[in-house]
mmCIF file of C-alpha atoms and ligand atoms in Angstrom:
data_model
loop_
_atom_site.group_PDB
_atom_site.id
_atom_site.type_symbol
_atom_site.label_atom_id
_atom_site.label_comp_id
_atom_site.label_asym_id
_atom_site.label_seq_id
_atom_site.Cartn_x
_atom_site.Cartn_y
_atom_site.Cartn_z
ATOM 1 C CA MET A 1 -30.815 -36.862 -13.766
ATOM 2 C CA SER A 2 -30.407 -38.249 -10.272
ATOM 3 C CA SER A 3 -30.081 -35.796 -7.236
ATOM 4 C CA ARG A 4 -26.630 -36.693 -6.541
ATOM 5 C CA LEU A 5 -25.436 -36.027 -9.797
ATOM 6 C CA LYS A 6 -27.351 -32.419 -9.427
ATOM 7 C CA ARG A 7 -26.112 -31.706 -6.392
ATOM 8 C CA SER A 8 -22.406 -32.917 -7.640
ATOM 9 C CA LEU A 9 -22.909 -30.299 -10.958
ATOM 10 C CA ALA A 10 -23.986 -27.368 -8.569
ATOM 11 C CA VAL A 11 -20.962 -27.828 -6.157
ATOM 12 C CA LEU A 12 -18.910 -27.941 -9.408
ATOM 13 C CA ALA A 13 -20.729 -24.554 -11.154
ATOM 14 C CA ALA A 14 -19.824 -22.903 -7.546
ATOM 15 C CA GLY A 15 -16.274 -23.805 -7.851
ATOM 16 C CA VAL A 16 -15.901 -22.806 -11.310
ATOM 17 C CA LEU A 17 -17.641 -19.315 -10.480
ATOM 18 C CA ALA A 18 -15.490 -19.080 -7.263
ATOM 19 C CA LEU A 19 -12.483 -19.350 -9.678
ATOM 20 C CA ALA A 20 -13.708 -17.034 -12.038
ATOM 21 C CA GLY A 21 -14.696 -14.153 -9.510
ATOM 22 C CA GLY A 22 -10.967 -14.927 -7.775
ATOM 23 C CA GLY A 23 -9.650 -14.297 -11.255
ATOM 24 C CA ALA A 24 -11.579 -11.106 -12.252
ATOM 25 C CA ALA A 25 -10.435 -9.599 -8.618
ATOM 26 C CA LEU A 26 -6.476 -10.683 -9.552
ATOM 27 C CA ALA A 27 -6.869 -8.888 -13.066
ATOM 28 C CA ALA A 28 -8.565 -5.736 -11.360
ATOM 29 C CA GLU A 29 -5.590 -5.799 -8.563
ATOM 30 C CA LYS A 30 -3.086 -5.915 -11.520
ATOM 31 C CA VAL A 31 -4.857 -2.602 -13.135
ATOM 32 C CA PHE A 32 -4.212 -1.359 -9.505
ATOM 33 C CA GLY A 33 -0.795 -2.419 -9.375
ATOM 34 C CA GLN A 34 -1.168 -3.903 -5.696
ATOM 35 C CA SER A 35 -0.637 -7.355 -6.637
ATOM 36 C CA LEU A 36 1.954 -9.471 -4.282
ATOM 37 C CA LEU A 37 1.804 -11.578 -7.547
ATOM 38 C CA GLU A 38 4.207 -9.030 -9.368
ATOM 39 C CA PRO A 39 7.132 -8.313 -6.642
ATOM 40 C CA ALA A 40 9.025 -5.771 -7.371
ATOM 41 C CA GLY A 41 11.941 -5.678 -4.797
ATOM 42 C CA PRO A 42 13.735 -7.979 -2.601
ATOM 43 C CA GLN A 43 11.167 -8.074 0.434
ATOM 44 C CA ALA A 44 8.517 -8.672 -1.999
ATOM 45 C CA GLU A 45 10.583 -11.012 -3.949
ATOM 46 C CA GLU A 46 11.045 -13.231 -0.400
ATOM 47 C CA LEU A 47 7.083 -12.926 0.414
ATOM 48 C CA TYR A 48 6.010 -14.450 -2.655
ATOM 49 C CA LYS A 49 8.576 -17.504 -2.689
ATOM 50 C CA ALA A 50 7.192 -17.749 0.505
ATOM 51 C CA MET A 51 3.690 -17.961 -0.608
ATOM 52 C CA MET A 52 4.547 -19.942 -3.682
ATOM 53 C CA PHE A 53 6.022 -22.599 -1.439
ATOM 54 C CA ASP A 54 3.038 -22.703 0.686
ATOM 55 C CA ILE A 55 0.943 -23.234 -2.448
ATOM 56 C CA TYR A 56 2.773 -25.837 -4.048
ATOM 57 C CA GLY A 57 3.468 -27.737 -0.839
ATOM 58 C CA THR A 58 0.198 -27.453 -0.049
ATOM 59 C CA ALA A 59 -1.128 -28.790 -3.286
ATOM 60 C CA VAL A 60 1.127 -31.707 -3.216
ATOM 61 C CA LEU A 61 0.194 -32.863 0.544
ATOM 62 C CA PHE A 62 -3.364 -32.439 -1.195
ATOM 63 C CA VAL A 63 -2.431 -34.796 -3.629
ATOM 64 C CA VAL A 64 -0.636 -37.355 -1.866
ATOM 65 C CA ILE A 65 -3.073 -37.452 1.030
ATOM 66 C CA SER A 66 -6.368 -38.071 -1.530
ATOM 67 C CA LEU A 67 -4.559 -40.550 -3.114
ATOM 68 C CA MET A 68 -3.836 -42.325 -0.006
ATOM 69 C CA ILE A 69 -7.654 -41.802 0.923
ATOM 70 C CA VAL A 70 -9.138 -43.250 -2.672
ATOM 71 C CA TYR A 71 -6.707 -46.198 -2.323
ATOM 72 C CA ALA A 72 -7.680 -46.897 1.223
ATOM 73 C CA ILE A 73 -11.330 -46.735 0.335
ATOM 74 C CA PHE A 74 -11.007 -49.326 -2.608
ATOM 75 C CA ARG A 75 -8.244 -51.637 -0.912
ATOM 76 C CA PHE A 76 -10.105 -52.289 1.855
ATOM 77 C CA ARG A 77 -13.538 -52.019 0.769
ATOM 78 C CA ASP A 78 -15.990 -54.809 2.212
ATOM 79 C CA GLY A 79 -19.448 -53.949 1.000
ATOM 80 C CA LYS A 80 -21.020 -57.401 2.168
ATOM 81 C CA SER A 81 -19.900 -57.964 5.759
ATOM 82 C CA LYS A 82 -22.010 -56.514 8.604
ATOM 83 C CA ASP A 83 -19.223 -57.214 10.996
ATOM 84 C CA LEU A 84 -16.678 -54.130 12.363
ATOM 85 C CA PRO A 85 -13.232 -54.755 11.037
ATOM 86 C CA PRO A 86 -10.420 -56.000 13.421
ATOM 87 C CA GLN A 87 -9.843 -53.024 15.841
ATOM 88 C CA VAL A 88 -6.372 -51.814 16.478
ATOM 89 C CA ASP A 89 -6.021 -50.229 19.701
ATOM 90 C CA GLY A 90 -2.472 -47.942 19.578
ATOM 91 C CA ASN A 91 0.500 -48.188 17.826
ATOM 92 C CA ARG A 92 3.383 -46.705 19.054
ATOM 93 C CA SER A 93 5.797 -46.405 16.408
ATOM 94 C CA LEU A 94 2.648 -45.423 14.298
ATOM 95 C CA GLU A 95 1.920 -42.480 16.838
ATOM 96 C CA VAL A 96 5.625 -41.291 17.007
ATOM 97 C CA GLY A 97 6.472 -41.551 13.407
ATOM 98 C CA TRP A 98 2.982 -39.116 12.335
ATOM 99 C CA ALA A 99 3.777 -36.879 15.002
ATOM 100 C CA LEU A 100 7.591 -36.390 14.089
ATOM 101 C CA ALA A 101 6.611 -36.227 10.264
ATOM 102 C CA LEU A 102 3.763 -33.339 11.317
ATOM 103 C CA VAL A 103 6.378 -31.378 13.272
ATOM 104 C CA ALA A 104 9.013 -32.014 10.214
ATOM 105 C CA GLY A 105 6.505 -30.527 7.866
ATOM 106 C CA LEU A 106 5.775 -27.474 9.950
ATOM 107 C CA VAL A 107 9.429 -26.703 9.910
ATOM 108 C CA ILE A 108 10.005 -26.907 6.628
ATOM 109 C CA PHE A 109 6.884 -24.283 6.148
ATOM 110 C CA LEU A 110 8.475 -22.194 8.243
ATOM 111 C CA VAL A 111 11.818 -21.806 6.558
ATOM 112 C CA HIS A 112 10.758 -19.129 4.310
ATOM 113 C CA PRO A 113 8.356 -16.878 6.721
ATOM 114 C CA VAL A 114 11.464 -16.695 9.297
ATOM 115 C CA LYS A 115 14.022 -16.189 6.296
ATOM 116 C CA ALA A 116 11.370 -12.998 5.234
ATOM 117 C CA GLU A 117 11.215 -11.907 8.924
ATOM 118 C CA PHE A 118 15.034 -11.472 9.325
ATOM 119 C CA ILE A 119 15.117 -9.825 5.736
ATOM 120 C CA TYR A 120 12.202 -7.435 6.973
ATOM 121 C CA GLU A 121 14.121 -6.411 9.903
ATOM 122 C CA THR A 122 17.453 -5.680 9.044
ATOM 123 C CA PRO A 123 18.163 -3.169 5.807
ATOM 124 C CA PRO A 124 20.948 -4.441 3.601
ATOM 125 C CA GLU A 125 24.149 -2.517 3.880
ATOM 126 C CA ASP A 126 24.063 0.192 1.270
ATOM 127 C CA PRO A 127 26.331 3.130 1.334
ATOM 128 C CA GLU A 128 24.020 5.065 -0.556
ATOM 129 C CA ALA A 129 20.796 4.261 1.614
ATOM 130 C CA ILE A 130 18.505 7.521 2.014
ATOM 131 C CA ASP A 131 16.280 8.256 5.318
ATOM 132 C CA VAL A 132 12.842 9.323 4.964
ATOM 133 C CA LYS A 133 10.681 10.202 7.656
ATOM 134 C CA VAL A 134 7.244 9.569 7.076
ATOM 135 C CA ILE A 135 4.021 11.074 9.187
ATOM 136 C CA GLY A 136 0.498 9.662 8.487
ATOM 137 C CA HIS A 137 -2.215 11.735 8.208
ATOM 138 C CA GLN A 138 -5.897 11.752 8.103
ATOM 139 C CA TRP A 139 -5.989 11.091 5.079
ATOM 140 C CA TRP A 140 -2.347 11.515 3.309
ATOM 141 C CA TRP A 141 0.848 10.970 3.486
ATOM 142 C CA GLU A 142 3.825 13.380 4.250
ATOM 143 C CA PHE A 143 7.483 12.314 3.510
ATOM 144 C CA GLN A 144 10.583 14.335 4.905
ATOM 145 C CA TYR A 145 14.278 13.443 3.781
ATOM 146 C CA PRO A 146 15.989 15.313 6.269
ATOM 147 C CA GLN A 147 19.624 14.613 4.457
ATOM 148 C CA MET A 148 18.185 16.750 1.545
ATOM 149 C CA GLY A 149 16.179 18.950 3.282
ATOM 150 C CA ILE A 150 12.841 18.482 1.198
ATOM 151 C CA THR A 151 9.265 17.705 2.265
ATOM 152 C CA THR A 152 6.829 16.108 0.005
ATOM 153 C CA ALA A 153 3.169 14.461 0.436
ATOM 154 C CA ASN A 154 1.894 11.544 -1.122
ATOM 155 C CA GLU A 155 4.429 10.550 -3.423
ATOM 156 C CA LEU A 156 7.541 8.990 -2.294
ATOM 157 C CA ILE A 157 10.143 9.636 -4.603
ATOM 158 C CA ILE A 158 13.013 7.152 -4.534
ATOM 159 C CA PRO A 159 16.141 6.150 -6.298
ATOM 160 C CA ALA A 160 15.623 2.984 -7.629
ATOM 161 C CA GLY A 161 18.208 -0.114 -6.393
ATOM 162 C CA ARG A 162 18.759 1.587 -3.373
ATOM 163 C CA VAL A 163 18.012 1.111 0.130
ATOM 164 C CA VAL A 164 15.271 3.423 1.788
ATOM 165 C CA ARG A 165 14.870 3.642 5.417
ATOM 166 C CA LEU A 166 11.481 4.717 6.736
ATOM 167 C CA SER A 167 11.188 5.896 10.086
ATOM 168 C CA MET A 168 7.255 6.511 10.674
ATOM 169 C CA THR A 169 4.981 8.043 13.209
ATOM 170 C CA SER A 170 1.619 9.902 12.591
ATOM 171 C CA ASP A 171 0.233 13.258 13.493
ATOM 172 C CA ASP A 172 -3.450 11.701 14.723
ATOM 173 C CA VAL A 173 -4.389 8.106 14.658
ATOM 174 C CA MET A 174 -2.608 4.880 13.978
ATOM 175 C CA HIS A 175 -2.042 4.476 10.194
ATOM 176 C CA SER A 176 0.082 1.935 8.453
ATOM 177 C CA LEU A 177 1.833 2.243 5.282
ATOM 178 C CA GLY A 178 2.218 -0.880 2.882
ATOM 179 C CA VAL A 179 3.295 -0.967 -0.645
ATOM 180 C CA PRO A 180 2.299 -4.378 -1.852
ATOM 181 C CA ARG A 181 4.652 -4.869 -5.028
ATOM 182 C CA LEU A 182 7.553 -3.877 -3.061
ATOM 183 C CA GLY A 183 6.773 -5.680 0.404
ATOM 184 C CA GLY A 184 7.189 -4.181 3.689
ATOM 185 C CA LYS A 185 3.960 -2.852 5.980
ATOM 186 C CA ASP A 186 4.243 -1.709 9.175
ATOM 187 C CA GLU A 187 2.036 0.740 11.324
ATOM 188 C CA ALA A 188 2.561 4.542 11.517
ATOM 189 C CA MET A 189 1.642 5.543 15.263
ATOM 190 C CA PRO A 190 1.322 9.061 17.229
ATOM 191 C CA GLY A 191 3.928 9.390 19.607
ATOM 192 C CA ARG A 192 6.301 6.479 18.567
ATOM 193 C CA VAL A 193 8.704 5.616 15.789
ATOM 194 C CA THR A 194 8.524 2.391 14.174
ATOM 195 C CA ARG A 195 11.082 1.714 11.097
ATOM 196 C CA MET A 196 10.945 -0.492 7.771
ATOM 197 C CA TRP A 197 12.676 -0.108 4.971
ATOM 198 C CA ILE A 198 12.146 -0.567 1.268
ATOM 199 C CA LYS A 199 13.585 -1.020 -2.184
ATOM 200 C CA ALA A 200 12.759 -1.012 -5.691
ATOM 201 C CA ASP A 201 14.850 -2.954 -8.240
ATOM 202 C CA GLU A 202 13.615 -0.746 -11.287
ATOM 203 C CA PRO A 203 11.955 2.355 -11.914
ATOM 204 C CA GLY A 204 8.324 2.359 -11.934
ATOM 205 C CA ASN A 205 5.163 3.437 -10.213
ATOM 206 C CA TYR A 206 4.389 1.222 -7.233
ATOM 207 C CA GLN A 207 0.660 2.045 -5.546
ATOM 208 C CA GLY A 208 0.698 1.924 -1.991
ATOM 209 C CA GLN A 209 -2.094 2.648 0.486
ATOM 210 C CA CYS A 210 -2.956 3.214 4.504
ATOM 211 C CA MET A 211 -3.793 -0.534 5.934
ATOM 212 C CA GLN A 212 -4.974 0.582 9.200
ATOM 213 C CA LEU A 213 -8.832 1.862 9.780
ATOM 214 C CA CYS A 214 -8.203 5.020 10.496
ATOM 215 C CA GLY A 215 -11.414 7.055 9.819
ATOM 216 C CA LYS A 216 -13.946 8.269 7.163
ATOM 217 C CA SER A 217 -11.531 8.010 4.269
ATOM 218 C CA HIS A 218 -9.283 5.306 5.504
ATOM 219 C CA ALA A 219 -9.839 3.301 2.290
ATOM 220 C CA ARG A 220 -9.062 6.363 -0.131
ATOM 221 C CA MET A 221 -5.643 7.279 1.573
ATOM 222 C CA TYR A 222 -3.466 5.800 -0.833
ATOM 223 C CA PHE A 223 -0.295 7.004 -1.710
ATOM 224 C CA ARG A 224 2.374 6.027 -4.753
ATOM 225 C CA VAL A 225 6.465 4.985 -4.350
ATOM 226 C CA VAL A 226 7.985 6.635 -7.667
ATOM 227 C CA ALA A 227 11.013 4.906 -8.122
ATOM 228 C CA ARG A 228 13.614 6.789 -10.413
ATOM 229 C CA ASP A 229 16.476 6.158 -11.900
ATOM 230 C CA ARG A 230 19.802 7.827 -10.439
ATOM 231 C CA ARG A 231 20.014 10.770 -12.688
ATOM 232 C CA ASP A 232 16.280 11.570 -12.792
ATOM 233 C CA PHE A 233 16.120 11.173 -8.965
ATOM 234 C CA ASP A 234 19.280 13.884 -8.628
ATOM 235 C CA ALA A 235 17.842 15.904 -10.730
ATOM 236 C CA TRP A 236 14.320 16.049 -8.643
ATOM 237 C CA VAL A 237 16.438 16.571 -5.360
ATOM 238 C CA GLU A 238 18.407 19.638 -6.805
ATOM 239 C CA GLN A 239 15.179 21.171 -8.312
ATOM 240 C CA HIS A 240 13.597 20.878 -4.725
ATOM 241 C CA ARG A 241 16.354 21.884 -2.880
ATOM 242 C CA ASN A 242 16.232 24.682 -4.802
ATOM 243 C CA PRO A 243 12.484 25.644 -5.668
ATOM 244 C CA LYS A 244 11.886 28.051 -8.186
ATOM 245 C CA VAL A 245 8.411 29.532 -8.198
ATOM 246 C CA GLN A 246 6.563 32.002 -9.954
ATOM 247 C CA THR A 247 5.540 34.443 -7.163
ATOM 248 C CA SER A 248 3.278 36.801 -9.027
ATOM 249 C CA GLY A 249 -0.436 36.317 -10.983
ATOM 250 C CA LYS A 250 -3.978 35.726 -9.955
ATOM 251 C CA GLY A 251 -3.355 32.142 -9.236
ATOM 252 C CA TYR A 252 -0.359 33.085 -6.760
ATOM 253 C CA ASP A 253 -2.327 35.945 -4.840
ATOM 254 C CA LEU A 254 -5.297 33.446 -4.370
ATOM 255 C CA PHE A 255 -3.133 30.987 -3.088
ATOM 256 C CA MET A 256 -1.573 33.402 -0.901
ATOM 257 C CA GLN A 257 -5.034 34.280 0.508
ATOM 258 C CA LYS A 258 -6.906 31.170 0.406
ATOM 259 C CA CYS A 259 -4.853 28.632 1.104
ATOM 260 C CA ALA A 260 -1.421 29.807 2.387
ATOM 261 C CA ALA A 261 -2.799 29.080 5.953
ATOM 262 C CA CYS A 262 -2.561 25.213 5.453
ATOM 263 C CA HIS A 263 -0.294 24.472 2.618
ATOM 264 C CA THR A 264 3.342 25.335 2.238
ATOM 265 C CA ILE A 265 5.277 25.866 -1.237
ATOM 266 C CA ASP A 266 8.676 26.387 -0.574
ATOM 267 C CA GLY A 267 10.384 29.485 -1.474
ATOM 268 C CA THR A 268 7.240 31.248 -1.264
ATOM 269 C CA PRO A 269 5.995 32.811 2.069
ATOM 270 C CA ALA A 270 3.373 30.139 2.312
ATOM 271 C CA LYS A 271 4.362 27.860 5.418
ATOM 272 C CA GLY A 272 1.188 26.149 6.232
ATOM 273 C CA ARG A 273 1.211 22.837 7.866
ATOM 274 C CA ALA A 274 -2.321 21.394 8.226
ATOM 275 C CA GLY A 275 -2.321 19.964 4.911
ATOM 276 C CA PRO A 276 0.180 18.619 1.851
ATOM 277 C CA ASN A 277 3.374 20.620 1.142
ATOM 278 C CA LEU A 278 2.422 21.155 -2.600
ATOM 279 C CA THR A 279 5.903 22.255 -3.911
ATOM 280 C CA TYR A 280 6.170 21.563 -7.371
ATOM 281 C CA MET A 281 2.589 20.189 -7.374
ATOM 282 C CA GLY A 282 2.788 20.162 -11.406
ATOM 283 C CA HIS A 283 5.275 17.126 -11.012
ATOM 284 C CA ARG A 284 2.990 14.635 -8.979
ATOM 285 C CA THR A 285 1.187 11.780 -10.776
ATOM 286 C CA SER A 286 -1.860 12.175 -8.371
ATOM 287 C CA ILE A 287 -3.853 14.822 -6.560
ATOM 288 C CA GLY A 288 -5.848 14.695 -3.319
ATOM 289 C CA GLY A 289 -3.928 11.806 -1.369
ATOM 290 C CA GLY A 290 -3.393 9.681 -4.874
ATOM 291 C CA ILE A 291 -7.432 9.380 -5.439
ATOM 292 C CA ARG A 292 -7.060 10.425 -9.132
ATOM 293 C CA GLU A 293 -4.664 11.100 -11.771
ATOM 294 C CA ASN A 294 -3.087 14.739 -11.963
ATOM 295 C CA THR A 295 -4.897 16.285 -14.428
ATOM 296 C CA PRO A 296 -6.293 20.016 -14.365
ATOM 297 C CA GLU A 297 -9.863 18.484 -14.505
ATOM 298 C CA ASN A 298 -9.108 16.577 -11.834
ATOM 299 C CA LEU A 299 -7.410 19.270 -9.774
ATOM 300 C CA ALA A 300 -10.184 21.635 -10.681
ATOM 301 C CA ALA A 301 -13.033 19.055 -9.136
ATOM 302 C CA TRP A 302 -10.783 18.582 -6.108
ATOM 303 C CA ILE A 303 -10.487 22.092 -5.198
ATOM 304 C CA GLU A 304 -14.201 22.589 -6.028
ATOM 305 C CA SER A 305 -15.329 19.828 -3.478
ATOM 306 C CA PRO A 306 -12.867 17.611 -1.590
ATOM 307 C CA GLN A 307 -15.767 16.235 0.208
ATOM 308 C CA SER A 308 -17.244 14.365 -3.407
ATOM 309 C CA LEU A 309 -13.718 12.823 -3.597
ATOM 310 C CA LYS A 310 -12.696 12.176 -0.145
ATOM 311 C CA PRO A 311 -15.586 12.166 2.092
ATOM 312 C CA GLY A 312 -14.722 13.737 5.570
ATOM 313 C CA ALA A 313 -11.397 15.701 4.319
ATOM 314 C CA PHE A 314 -10.710 18.592 6.309
ATOM 315 C CA MET A 315 -10.079 20.667 3.181
ATOM 316 C CA PRO A 316 -13.212 22.839 2.550
ATOM 317 C CA GLY A 317 -14.385 23.515 -0.928
ATOM 318 C CA ALA A 318 -15.529 26.062 -2.448
ATOM 319 C CA ARG A 319 -19.230 25.857 -1.470
ATOM 320 C CA GLU A 320 -18.809 23.661 1.251
ATOM 321 C CA GLU A 321 -16.853 23.540 4.805
ATOM 322 C CA SER A 322 -14.571 21.201 5.712
ATOM 323 C CA GLY A 323 -14.862 17.583 7.669
ATOM 324 C CA PRO A 324 -15.575 18.147 11.014
ATOM 325 C CA MET A 325 -11.823 18.347 12.675
ATOM 326 C CA PRO A 326 -11.450 16.572 16.209
ATOM 327 C CA PRO A 327 -11.129 16.947 19.045
ATOM 328 C CA ASN A 328 -13.400 19.774 18.904
ATOM 329 C CA GLN A 329 -15.112 18.989 15.864
ATOM 330 C CA SER A 330 -14.299 22.461 14.829
ATOM 331 C CA ARG A 331 -14.825 23.243 10.651
ATOM 332 C CA PHE A 332 -13.052 25.568 7.825
ATOM 333 C CA PRO A 333 -15.582 27.558 6.145
ATOM 334 C CA ALA A 334 -16.154 27.189 2.621
ATOM 335 C CA THR A 335 -13.792 28.921 0.372
ATOM 336 C CA ASN A 336 -16.058 30.840 -1.953
ATOM 337 C CA LEU A 337 -14.197 30.540 -5.213
ATOM 338 C CA SER A 338 -15.362 31.331 -8.275
ATOM 339 C CA LYS A 339 -15.041 28.760 -11.473
ATOM 340 C CA GLU A 340 -12.594 31.400 -12.774
ATOM 341 C CA ASP A 341 -10.192 31.417 -9.356
ATOM 342 C CA VAL A 342 -10.821 28.021 -9.135
ATOM 343 C CA GLN A 343 -8.937 27.565 -13.117
ATOM 344 C CA ALA A 344 -6.414 30.400 -11.972
ATOM 345 C CA LEU A 345 -5.677 27.945 -8.773
ATOM 346 C CA VAL A 346 -5.307 24.862 -11.321
ATOM 347 C CA ASP A 347 -3.115 27.348 -13.629
ATOM 348 C CA PHE A 348 -0.603 28.324 -10.761
ATOM 349 C CA LEU A 349 -0.482 24.817 -9.243
ATOM 350 C CA GLU A 350 0.152 22.887 -12.327
ATOM 351 C CA GLY A 351 2.195 25.242 -13.891
ATOM 352 C CA MET A 352 5.112 24.577 -11.345
ATOM 353 C CA LYS A 353 7.020 21.947 -12.652
HETATM 354 CU CU1 LIG B 401 -4.750 6.038 7.428
HETATM 355 CU CU2 LIG B 401 -5.989 4.135 7.139
#
């Protein structure tokens, strides 16, 4: 086998491998539900159109230019002569022509991104739009519904088909909220309010993630947008406005002793603000800021050792202190909960449905 053939085969194999790797990565993305290729809202759809236009447009350009090169190679081939071909020095109409063609091409490719930019900037008219205040924390998200007097965390419950206007800020460092399948992504900054909007066409779970490096567990700062149909959403609002919580029992007592300084449960004396609001924890689909599915086993593992699921977390575990809290790097001591205590807490939290 000639060395040139070997080299070509190596390049081909590398190409196939790269494609396979990309495919596997996309498949993994799909499982995780953060693929831009599966738009589920108007902004994501616009972004998808822009992306597809770029991909198909550049593919057409690639084919046309390749054919022209191949044609030129064969049509003007002169293997024998050692002289330079006739030299052409400047051609006004050709130069002006290709400059104009280039500008026209760039303008065509700009249409979709500019349109997307306008769509991002202005939420569509919707008399039933709702407002949500988003606050980024290291490493979880707080969602407040001022029109309804509800506060929740890590799961943004929205009505499908309605515009949701988000005003975002941060409690500590810069975060960024992004939900690829719904489109839109913007910074949440301390001392400033940024605005964006989202809309989900259909009910479903849409995975989101912090997209701005924000410290040790940045990559684990997930959240979910849970779009519900109209009736489900109204029921959720009604339930959270008038929370009914069992205010007795071992789990409840332990919560008031060990957890209430940092967590709120509406309808109880627990009013802590350092950690997520846990009202109706049993409803949520995930725990620990979206890091695991909400099952009793996962919740128990989280209460035992937040550090092993989310390194740096400011919540102390049963036998480990919390991560260092800036700015003075203080730590919370271990909660000293026994296995039975943890189970009682899990039963209490999961029982809030
Ligand atoms: Cu918050 Cu990255």
